[in-house]
Amino acid sequence: MTYCVASMMNAGIVFASDSRTNAGVDNIATFRKMKTFERQGDRVIVLLNSGNLAVTQATLNHLDLAIRRETGPNLMSVGSMYEVAELVGAALRSVRDHDTPFLIQSNVDASANFIVGGQIFGEPQRLFLVYSEGNFIEATAETPYFQIGEVKYGKPIIDRVITAETSLNDAIKCVLVSFDSTMRSNLSVGLPVDLLSYNRDCLRIGHTWRFDEHDSYMTSLRKSWGEGVRQAFAELPNPDWS
Amino acid sequence: MTYCVASMMNAGIVFASDSRTNAGVDNIATFRKMKTFERQGDRVIVLLNSGNLAVTQATLNHLDLAIRRETGPNLMSVGSMYEVAELVGAALRSVRDHDTPFLIQSNVDASANFIVGGQIFGEPQRLFLVYSEGNFIEATAETPYFQIGEVKYGKPIIDRVITAETSLNDAIKCVLVSFDSTMRSNLSVGLPVDLLSYNRDCLRIGHTWRFDEHDSYMTSLRKSWGEGVRQAFAELPNPDWS
């Protein structure tokens, strides 16, 4: 599996993805699942992906080729994030149409999902979730985040913390805690974690980080969170029957 | 869905189950998913169930009828928890053999799981997970807990807290926090929560509680946990790039 999350606050958008892929426990590898497209002052587009790796890589290659060939609308030419999401969905549909008949013969799941976010000049920042069928939904103030892949373990902390008013730094910390919880309970999600922050209206990538197992900040964050949770647990009221 | 968890420590076993069932969001009801069999000084057996409600109820009725008829081995007659798990698995298989052909016609999922735990005189306390196929596994010191149903949201806190040395009170608190996290992130799991504690070697039920939305302890626990988590979050180290 995979775990990716993106959260859009008033201050900007935080994107994060793990990098573990597996086709069975004896076939585990590291692949970056975050891809960016940037033309400073004009657009920042970030794609996170989960699902069948051949399908997601082929989809990204379709999108790349369209940019290089310049023969039609592509991620660097369209004027809205809505059209970006449409292009991603269309590329995903094209790949799945092409490959699914062969994958079905081996009972291979051809599904894949994309989180698509960023900003294009003239528009506010926007965030979309592209389903495996190629259709998509957009984040709103009430639901400011999307997750794909192994989403459940890390959802409670996001539900507790993130709102539209959350700062980028707090959102980054929350997302890293969400990854920590997921990685503790599920072997199929693993470090390194790629993280990218986008400051609203900047039209260029804010910061990017890759947290591996030796990263001192990730280590201190995990330690602090573990101690904090144990402390919160120790302070829970005792039941009155004891 | 459902969420049930049972955790076996040196001090005893804690069992908990929610009570929400749904067949679509417009068909939600409350059913107790914990059933106990007790003969003080001889045995305490606790069953938690998840899955197709007709299947689990039929399985429990088979087990009940066997006790009343006394024509063969039953939950109140066998001499080991292993045989108890066998009886539950056999009853589940019988029900599924009988009903599955009809359920398949309507694409209804006939799967169901049971957690089976307790103690019978002459044996140590034991805990089993009975799969939908009727076979089962037993908890060990390395993996002292089982969950069934909507298990992922509430798993990280259990992974962090519970070991064989955990006290019954701490395990109760941990299980309730696990339910709180699950209920916040998933509508298909809901109060009231049934909880039962068994003190090792007592051979009678320790305490039982039903926590509904008006329960003052559950309310204060949820409040304290929410504040503690926010506090832990506030104390996380800031990233050095900020």
Coordinates of C-alpha atoms in Angstrom, one line a residue:
Chain A
M1 CA 0.0 0.0 0.0
T2 CA 0.8 3.7 0.2
Y3 CA -0.2 6.6 2.3
C4 CA -0.6 10.1 0.9
V5 CA -2.3 13.1 2.4
A6 CA -2.8 16.7 1.3
S7 CA -4.4 19.4 3.4
M8 CA -5.5 22.8 2.2
M9 CA -5.6 25.6 4.8
N10 CA -6.0 29.4 4.4
A11 CA -2.3 29.7 4.7
G12 CA -1.5 27.2 1.9
I13 CA -1.3 23.5 1.1
V14 CA 0.7 20.7 2.7
F15 CA 1.4 17.6 0.7
A16 CA 3.0 14.4 1.9
S17 CA 3.6 10.9 0.6
D18 CA 5.4 7.8 1.8
S19 CA 7.6 5.9 -0.6
R20 CA 7.0 2.2 0.0
T21 CA 5.6 0.0 -2.7
N22 CA 5.0 -3.7 -2.4
A23 CA 3.8 -6.5 -4.5
G24 CA 3.8 -9.0 -1.7
V25 CA 6.1 -8.8 1.4
D26 CA 9.1 -10.2 -0.5
N27 CA 8.9 -7.5 -3.1
I28 CA 9.2 -4.1 -1.4
A29 CA 10.8 -1.1 -2.9
T30 CA 11.1 2.6 -2.6
F31 CA 9.4 4.9 -5.1
R32 CA 8.7 8.6 -4.8
K33 CA 5.0 9.1 -5.1
M34 CA 5.0 12.9 -5.3
K35 CA 5.5 14.7 -8.6
T36 CA 5.6 18.5 -9.1
F37 CA 5.1 20.8 -12.0
E38 CA 6.2 24.4 -11.5
R39 CA 6.6 27.6 -13.5
Q40 CA 7.3 30.3 -10.9
G41 CA 4.8 33.1 -10.9
D42 CA 2.4 31.1 -13.1
R43 CA 1.7 27.7 -11.5
V44 CA 2.5 25.1 -8.9
I45 CA 0.9 21.7 -9.4
V46 CA 1.6 18.7 -7.1
L47 CA 0.4 15.2 -7.8
L48 CA 0.4 12.4 -5.2
N49 CA -0.5 8.9 -6.2
S50 CA -1.5 5.5 -4.8
G51 CA -2.4 2.2 -6.3
N52 CA -0.9 0.1 -9.1
L53 CA 2.6 1.5 -9.7
A54 CA 2.7 0.6 -13.4
V55 CA -0.6 2.4 -13.8
T56 CA 0.4 5.6 -11.9
Q57 CA 3.8 5.7 -13.6
A58 CA 2.2 5.3 -17.1
T59 CA -0.3 8.1 -16.2
L60 CA 2.5 10.4 -15.2
N61 CA 4.4 9.6 -18.4
H62 CA 1.3 10.4 -20.5
L63 CA 1.0 13.8 -18.7
D64 CA 4.8 14.4 -19.2
L65 CA 4.7 13.5 -22.9
A66 CA 1.7 15.9 -23.5
I67 CA 3.8 18.7 -22.0
R68 CA 6.8 17.9 -24.1
R69 CA 4.8 17.5 -27.4
E70 CA 2.8 20.7 -26.9
T71 CA 0.2 19.4 -29.3
G72 CA -2.8 19.9 -27.1
P73 CA -3.9 21.0 -23.6
N74 CA -1.4 19.9 -21.0
L75 CA -0.6 20.5 -17.3
M76 CA 1.6 23.5 -18.2
S77 CA -0.8 25.1 -20.6
V78 CA -4.3 24.9 -19.1
G79 CA -5.7 27.9 -17.2
S80 CA -7.3 26.2 -14.2
M81 CA -6.7 23.5 -11.6
Y82 CA -10.1 22.0 -12.7
E83 CA -8.6 21.4 -16.1
V84 CA -5.5 19.9 -14.5
A85 CA -7.7 17.4 -12.6
E86 CA -9.5 16.7 -15.9
L87 CA -6.2 16.0 -17.6
V88 CA -5.0 13.6 -14.8
G89 CA -8.4 11.8 -14.9
A90 CA -8.3 11.5 -18.7
A91 CA -4.7 10.2 -18.6
L92 CA -5.6 7.7 -15.9
R93 CA -8.6 6.5 -17.9
S94 CA -6.5 6.1 -21.0
V95 CA -3.9 4.0 -19.2
R96 CA -6.5 1.8 -17.6
D97 CA -8.4 1.3 -20.8
H98 CA -5.2 0.2 -22.4
D99 CA -3.9 -2.1 -19.6
T100 CA -6.9 -3.4 -17.7
P101 CA -7.8 -6.2 -20.1
F102 CA -4.3 -7.7 -19.6
L103 CA -4.2 -7.1 -15.8
I104 CA -7.6 -8.8 -15.4
Q105 CA -6.2 -12.0 -16.8
S106 CA -3.8 -12.2 -13.9
N107 CA -6.3 -10.9 -11.3
V108 CA -4.1 -7.8 -10.9
D109 CA -5.9 -4.7 -9.5
A110 CA -5.4 -1.8 -11.9
S111 CA -6.9 0.8 -9.6
A112 CA -5.0 4.0 -8.8
N113 CA -5.8 7.3 -7.2
F114 CA -4.3 10.8 -7.4
I115 CA -4.4 13.8 -5.2
V116 CA -4.0 16.9 -7.4
G117 CA -3.4 20.3 -5.8
G118 CA -1.8 23.7 -6.3
Q119 CA -2.5 27.0 -7.8
I120 CA -2.5 28.6 -11.3
F121 CA -2.2 32.4 -11.8
G122 CA -5.7 34.0 -11.7
E123 CA -7.2 31.3 -9.6
P124 CA -7.2 30.6 -5.8
Q125 CA -5.3 27.5 -4.6
R126 CA -7.4 24.3 -5.2
L127 CA -7.2 20.6 -4.2
F128 CA -8.8 17.6 -5.9
L129 CA -9.1 13.9 -5.4
V130 CA -9.1 11.9 -8.7
Y131 CA -10.8 8.6 -8.3
S132 CA -9.6 5.4 -10.0
E133 CA -12.4 5.8 -12.5
G134 CA -11.0 9.2 -13.6
N135 CA -13.8 11.4 -12.1
F136 CA -12.9 13.7 -9.2
I137 CA -14.0 15.8 -6.3
E138 CA -12.7 19.1 -4.9
A139 CA -11.8 19.9 -1.3
T140 CA -14.0 22.6 0.5
A141 CA -13.6 24.5 3.7
E142 CA -15.6 21.8 5.5
T143 CA -13.4 19.0 4.3
P144 CA -10.0 20.6 3.8
Y145 CA -8.0 17.4 3.3
F146 CA -7.8 14.3 1.2
Q147 CA -6.0 11.0 1.9
I148 CA -5.3 8.1 -0.4
G149 CA -4.0 4.6 0.2
E150 CA -3.8 3.3 3.7
V151 CA -5.9 6.1 5.1
K152 CA -7.5 4.9 8.3
Y153 CA -4.7 4.6 10.9
G154 CA -3.7 8.3 10.4
K155 CA -7.2 9.8 10.1
P156 CA -8.1 10.4 13.8
I157 CA -5.3 12.9 14.4
I158 CA -6.1 14.8 11.3
D159 CA -9.8 14.9 12.2
R160 CA -8.8 16.3 15.6
V161 CA -6.3 19.0 14.5
I162 CA -6.7 20.3 11.0
T163 CA -9.1 23.1 10.1
A164 CA -8.9 26.0 7.6
E165 CA -7.2 28.1 10.2
T166 CA -4.4 25.7 11.0
S167 CA -0.9 27.1 10.3
L168 CA 1.3 25.5 7.7
N169 CA 3.8 24.5 10.4
D170 CA 1.0 22.9 12.5
A171 CA -0.3 21.1 9.5
I172 CA 3.2 19.8 8.7
K173 CA 3.5 18.4 12.2
C174 CA 0.0 16.9 12.1
V175 CA 0.7 15.2 8.8
L176 CA 4.0 13.8 10.1
V177 CA 2.2 12.4 13.3
S178 CA -0.4 10.9 11.0
F179 CA 2.4 9.1 9.1
D180 CA 4.0 8.0 12.4
S181 CA 0.7 6.4 13.5
T182 CA 0.2 4.7 10.2
M183 CA 3.8 3.4 10.0
R184 CA 3.6 2.0 13.5
S185 CA 0.4 0.0 12.7
N186 CA 1.0 -1.0 9.1
L187 CA 4.1 -2.4 7.6
S188 CA 3.1 -1.5 4.0
V189 CA 3.7 2.2 4.7
G190 CA 7.3 3.2 5.2
L191 CA 9.9 6.0 5.3
P192 CA 11.2 8.0 3.6
V193 CA 8.3 10.5 3.7
D194 CA 8.3 13.3 1.1
L195 CA 6.7 16.5 2.2
L196 CA 6.0 19.7 0.4
S197 CA 4.5 23.0 1.6
Y198 CA 2.9 25.6 -0.6
N199 CA 2.3 29.1 0.6
R200 CA -1.0 30.4 -0.8
D201 CA -0.6 32.9 -3.7
C202 CA 3.2 32.4 -3.9
L203 CA 3.0 30.5 -7.2
R204 CA 6.2 28.7 -6.4
I205 CA 7.0 25.6 -4.3
G206 CA 7.6 26.6 -0.7
H207 CA 9.7 23.9 0.9
T208 CA 10.3 20.3 0.2
W209 CA 11.8 17.7 2.6
R210 CA 12.5 14.0 2.5
F211 CA 12.4 12.4 6.0
D212 CA 14.3 9.2 6.2
E213 CA 14.9 7.0 9.2
H214 CA 18.0 9.0 10.2
D215 CA 16.3 12.4 10.0
S216 CA 16.8 14.1 13.4
Y217 CA 13.6 16.2 13.2
M218 CA 11.4 13.2 12.4
T219 CA 13.1 11.3 15.2
S220 CA 12.6 14.0 17.8
L221 CA 9.0 14.5 16.6
R222 CA 8.2 10.8 17.0
K223 CA 9.8 10.7 20.4
S224 CA 8.0 13.9 21.6
W225 CA 4.7 12.6 20.3
G226 CA 5.1 9.2 21.9
E227 CA 5.9 10.8 25.2
G228 CA 3.0 13.3 24.9
V229 CA 0.5 10.5 24.1
R230 CA 1.8 8.5 27.1
Q231 CA 1.4 11.6 29.3
A232 CA -2.1 12.3 28.0
F233 CA -2.9 8.6 28.7
A234 CA -1.5 8.8 32.2
E235 CA -3.6 11.8 33.0
L236 CA -6.9 10.2 32.0
P237 CA -9.4 10.1 34.8
N238 CA -9.7 6.8 36.6
P239 CA -13.1 5.1 36.3
D240 CA -15.2 5.6 39.4
W241 CA -15.6 1.9 39.8
S242 CA -11.9 1.3 40.6
Chain B
M1 CA -19.7 -2.0 10.5
T2 CA -18.8 -2.7 14.0
Y3 CA -15.8 -2.4 16.3
C4 CA -14.9 -5.0 18.9
V5 CA -11.7 -5.4 20.7
A6 CA -10.4 -7.8 23.4
S7 CA -7.1 -7.6 25.1
M8 CA -5.5 -10.2 27.4
M9 CA -3.0 -9.0 30.0
N10 CA -1.4 -10.8 32.9
A11 CA -4.1 -9.3 35.2
G12 CA -7.0 -10.4 33.1
I13 CA -9.0 -9.7 29.9
V14 CA -10.9 -6.6 28.8
F15 CA -13.6 -7.0 26.2
A16 CA -15.4 -4.2 24.5
S17 CA -17.9 -3.8 21.6
D18 CA -19.9 -1.1 20.1
S19 CA -23.6 -1.6 19.3
R20 CA -24.2 0.0 15.9
T21 CA -25.4 -2.0 13.0
N22 CA -26.2 -0.7 9.6
A23 CA -27.5 -2.0 6.3
G24 CA -27.1 1.3 4.5
V25 CA -27.1 4.7 6.2
D26 CA -30.9 4.7 6.3
N27 CA -31.0 1.5 8.2
I28 CA -29.1 1.9 11.4
A29 CA -30.0 0.2 14.7
T30 CA -28.5 -0.7 18.1
F31 CA -27.7 -4.4 18.9
R32 CA -25.6 -5.7 21.6
K33 CA -22.6 -7.5 20.2
M34 CA -21.3 -9.0 23.4
K35 CA -22.6 -12.3 24.8
T36 CA -21.5 -14.0 28.0
F37 CA -21.7 -17.5 29.5
E38 CA -20.9 -17.9 33.1
R39 CA -20.9 -20.6 35.8
Q40 CA -19.2 -19.0 38.8
G41 CA -16.2 -21.0 39.9
D42 CA -16.2 -23.0 36.7
R43 CA -16.1 -20.8 33.6
V44 CA -16.5 -17.4 32.1
I45 CA -16.8 -17.2 28.3
V46 CA -17.3 -14.0 26.4
L47 CA -18.1 -13.7 22.7
L48 CA -17.8 -10.6 20.6
N49 CA -19.1 -10.6 17.1
S50 CA -18.9 -8.5 13.9
G51 CA -20.3 -9.0 10.4
N52 CA -23.6 -10.1 9.0
L53 CA -26.0 -9.7 11.9
A54 CA -28.4 -12.5 10.8
V55 CA -25.4 -14.8 10.6
T56 CA -24.0 -13.9 14.0
Q57 CA -27.4 -14.1 15.7
A58 CA -28.1 -17.5 14.1
T59 CA -24.6 -18.7 15.3
L60 CA -25.3 -17.6 18.8
N61 CA -28.7 -19.3 18.8
H62 CA -27.1 -22.5 17.6
L63 CA -24.7 -22.3 20.6
D64 CA -27.6 -21.5 23.0
L65 CA -29.8 -24.3 21.7
A66 CA -26.9 -26.8 22.1
I67 CA -26.6 -25.8 25.8
R68 CA -30.4 -26.1 26.4
R69 CA -30.6 -29.5 24.6
E70 CA -27.6 -31.0 26.3
T71 CA -27.4 -33.6 23.6
G72 CA -23.7 -33.0 22.8
P73 CA -20.7 -30.9 23.7
N74 CA -21.6 -27.3 24.3
L75 CA -20.2 -24.1 25.7
M76 CA -21.1 -25.0 29.2
S77 CA -19.9 -28.6 29.0
V78 CA -16.5 -28.6 27.3
G79 CA -13.4 -28.6 29.3
S80 CA -11.2 -26.1 27.4
M81 CA -11.4 -22.7 25.7
Y82 CA -9.9 -24.4 22.6
E83 CA -13.1 -26.6 22.4
V84 CA -15.2 -23.4 23.0
A85 CA -13.5 -21.8 19.9
E86 CA -14.1 -25.0 18.0
L87 CA -17.8 -25.0 18.8
V88 CA -18.1 -21.3 17.8
G89 CA -16.3 -22.0 14.5
A90 CA -18.4 -25.1 13.8
A91 CA -21.7 -23.2 14.6
L92 CA -20.6 -20.4 12.3
R93 CA -19.8 -22.9 9.5
S94 CA -23.1 -24.5 9.9
V95 CA -25.0 -21.3 9.6
R96 CA -23.0 -20.1 6.6
D97 CA -23.4 -23.4 4.8
H98 CA -27.1 -23.1 5.4
D99 CA -27.6 -19.4 4.4
T100 CA -24.8 -18.5 2.0
P101 CA -26.5 -19.9 -1.2
F102 CA -29.4 -17.6 -0.6
L103 CA -27.4 -14.6 0.4
I104 CA -25.2 -14.9 -2.7
Q105 CA -28.3 -14.5 -4.9
S106 CA -28.7 -11.0 -3.5
N107 CA -24.9 -10.2 -3.3
V108 CA -25.1 -10.1 0.5
D109 CA -21.9 -10.7 2.3
A110 CA -22.4 -13.6 4.7
S111 CA -19.0 -13.1 6.5
A112 CA -18.8 -12.8 10.3
N113 CA -16.1 -12.9 12.9
F114 CA -16.0 -13.8 16.6
I115 CA -13.6 -12.9 19.4
V116 CA -13.8 -15.7 22.0
G117 CA -12.2 -15.3 25.4
G118 CA -12.4 -16.3 29.0
Q119 CA -11.3 -19.1 31.3
I120 CA -12.4 -22.6 32.2
F121 CA -11.4 -24.2 35.6
G122 CA -8.2 -26.1 35.2
E123 CA -6.9 -23.9 32.4
P124 CA -5.3 -20.5 32.1
Q125 CA -7.3 -17.6 30.6
R126 CA -7.3 -17.7 26.8
L127 CA -8.3 -15.5 23.9
F128 CA -9.2 -16.6 20.3
L129 CA -10.1 -14.9 17.1
V130 CA -12.6 -17.0 15.0
Y131 CA -12.4 -16.2 11.3
S132 CA -15.3 -16.1 9.0
E133 CA -14.3 -19.5 7.6
G134 CA -14.6 -21.1 11.1
N135 CA -10.9 -21.6 11.8
F136 CA -9.2 -19.6 14.5
I137 CA -6.0 -18.3 16.1
E138 CA -5.1 -17.7 19.7
A139 CA -3.6 -14.6 21.3
T140 CA 0.0 -14.9 22.6
A141 CA 2.1 -12.7 24.8
E142 CA 3.6 -11.0 21.7
T143 CA 0.1 -10.2 20.3
P144 CA -2.1 -9.9 23.4
Y145 CA -5.2 -8.4 21.6
F146 CA -7.6 -9.0 18.8
Q147 CA -9.9 -6.6 17.0
I148 CA -12.7 -7.3 14.6
G149 CA -14.8 -5.0 12.4
E150 CA -13.7 -1.4 11.8
V151 CA -10.2 -2.0 13.3
K152 CA -7.8 0.5 11.8
Y153 CA -8.7 3.9 13.3
G154 CA -8.3 2.6 16.9
K155 CA -5.3 0.4 16.4
P156 CA -2.4 2.9 16.8
I157 CA -3.3 3.7 20.5
I158 CA -3.5 0.0 21.4
D159 CA -0.2 -0.6 19.7
R160 CA 1.3 2.2 21.7
V161 CA -0.1 1.3 25.1
I162 CA -1.0 -2.3 25.7
T163 CA 1.4 -5.0 26.7
A164 CA 1.1 -8.1 28.9
E165 CA 2.0 -5.9 32.0
T166 CA -0.7 -3.3 31.4
S167 CA -3.2 -3.1 34.3
L168 CA -6.9 -3.8 33.8
N169 CA -7.8 -0.2 34.5
D170 CA -5.2 1.1 32.0
A171 CA -6.4 -1.4 29.4
I172 CA -10.0 -0.3 30.0
K173 CA -9.0 3.3 29.4
C174 CA -7.0 2.4 26.3
V175 CA -9.8 0.5 24.8
L176 CA -12.2 3.4 25.4
V177 CA -9.8 5.8 23.8
S178 CA -9.5 3.4 20.9
F179 CA -13.3 3.5 20.6
D180 CA -13.4 7.3 20.8
S181 CA -10.9 7.6 17.9
T182 CA -12.8 5.1 15.8
M183 CA -16.2 6.8 16.4
R184 CA -14.8 10.2 15.6
S185 CA -13.5 9.1 12.2
N186 CA -16.2 6.5 11.2
L187 CA -20.0 6.9 11.5
S188 CA -20.6 3.2 11.3
V189 CA -19.3 2.7 14.8
G190 CA -21.4 4.2 17.6
L191 CA -22.3 4.3 21.2
P192 CA -23.3 2.7 23.4
V193 CA -20.1 0.7 24.1
D194 CA -20.3 -2.5 26.1
L195 CA -17.3 -3.2 28.2
L196 CA -16.5 -6.2 30.4
S197 CA -13.4 -6.9 32.6
Y198 CA -12.3 -10.3 33.7
N199 CA -9.8 -10.8 36.5
R200 CA -7.5 -13.7 35.8
D201 CA -8.4 -16.9 37.7
C202 CA -11.5 -15.4 39.3
L203 CA -13.9 -17.6 37.2
R204 CA -16.6 -15.0 37.4
I205 CA -17.3 -11.9 35.4
G206 CA -15.5 -8.9 37.0
H207 CA -17.4 -5.8 36.0
T208 CA -19.6 -4.8 33.1
W209 CA -20.6 -1.4 31.9
R210 CA -22.6 0.2 29.1
F211 CA -21.3 3.6 28.1
D212 CA -23.9 5.6 26.3
E213 CA -23.7 9.2 25.1
H214 CA -24.8 10.5 28.5
D215 CA -22.3 8.6 30.5
S216 CA -20.3 11.0 32.7
Y217 CA -17.1 8.9 32.8
M218 CA -17.0 8.4 29.0
T219 CA -17.6 12.2 28.6
S220 CA -14.8 13.1 30.9
L221 CA -12.5 10.6 29.4
R222 CA -13.1 11.9 25.9
K223 CA -12.6 15.5 27.1
S224 CA -9.4 14.6 28.9
W225 CA -8.0 12.7 26.0
G226 CA -8.9 15.4 23.5
E227 CA -7.1 18.0 25.7
G228 CA -4.1 15.7 26.3
V229 CA -3.7 15.1 22.6
R230 CA -3.9 18.8 21.8
Q231 CA -1.3 19.4 24.6
A232 CA 1.0 16.7 23.2
F233 CA 0.5 18.3 19.8
A234 CA 1.3 21.8 21.1
E235 CA 4.5 20.5 22.6
L236 CA 5.9 19.0 19.4
P237 CA 9.2 20.5 18.4
N238 CA 9.0 23.0 15.6
P239 CA 10.8 22.1 12.4
D240 CA 14.2 23.8 12.2
W241 CA 13.3 25.3 8.8
S242 CA 10.7 27.6 10.3

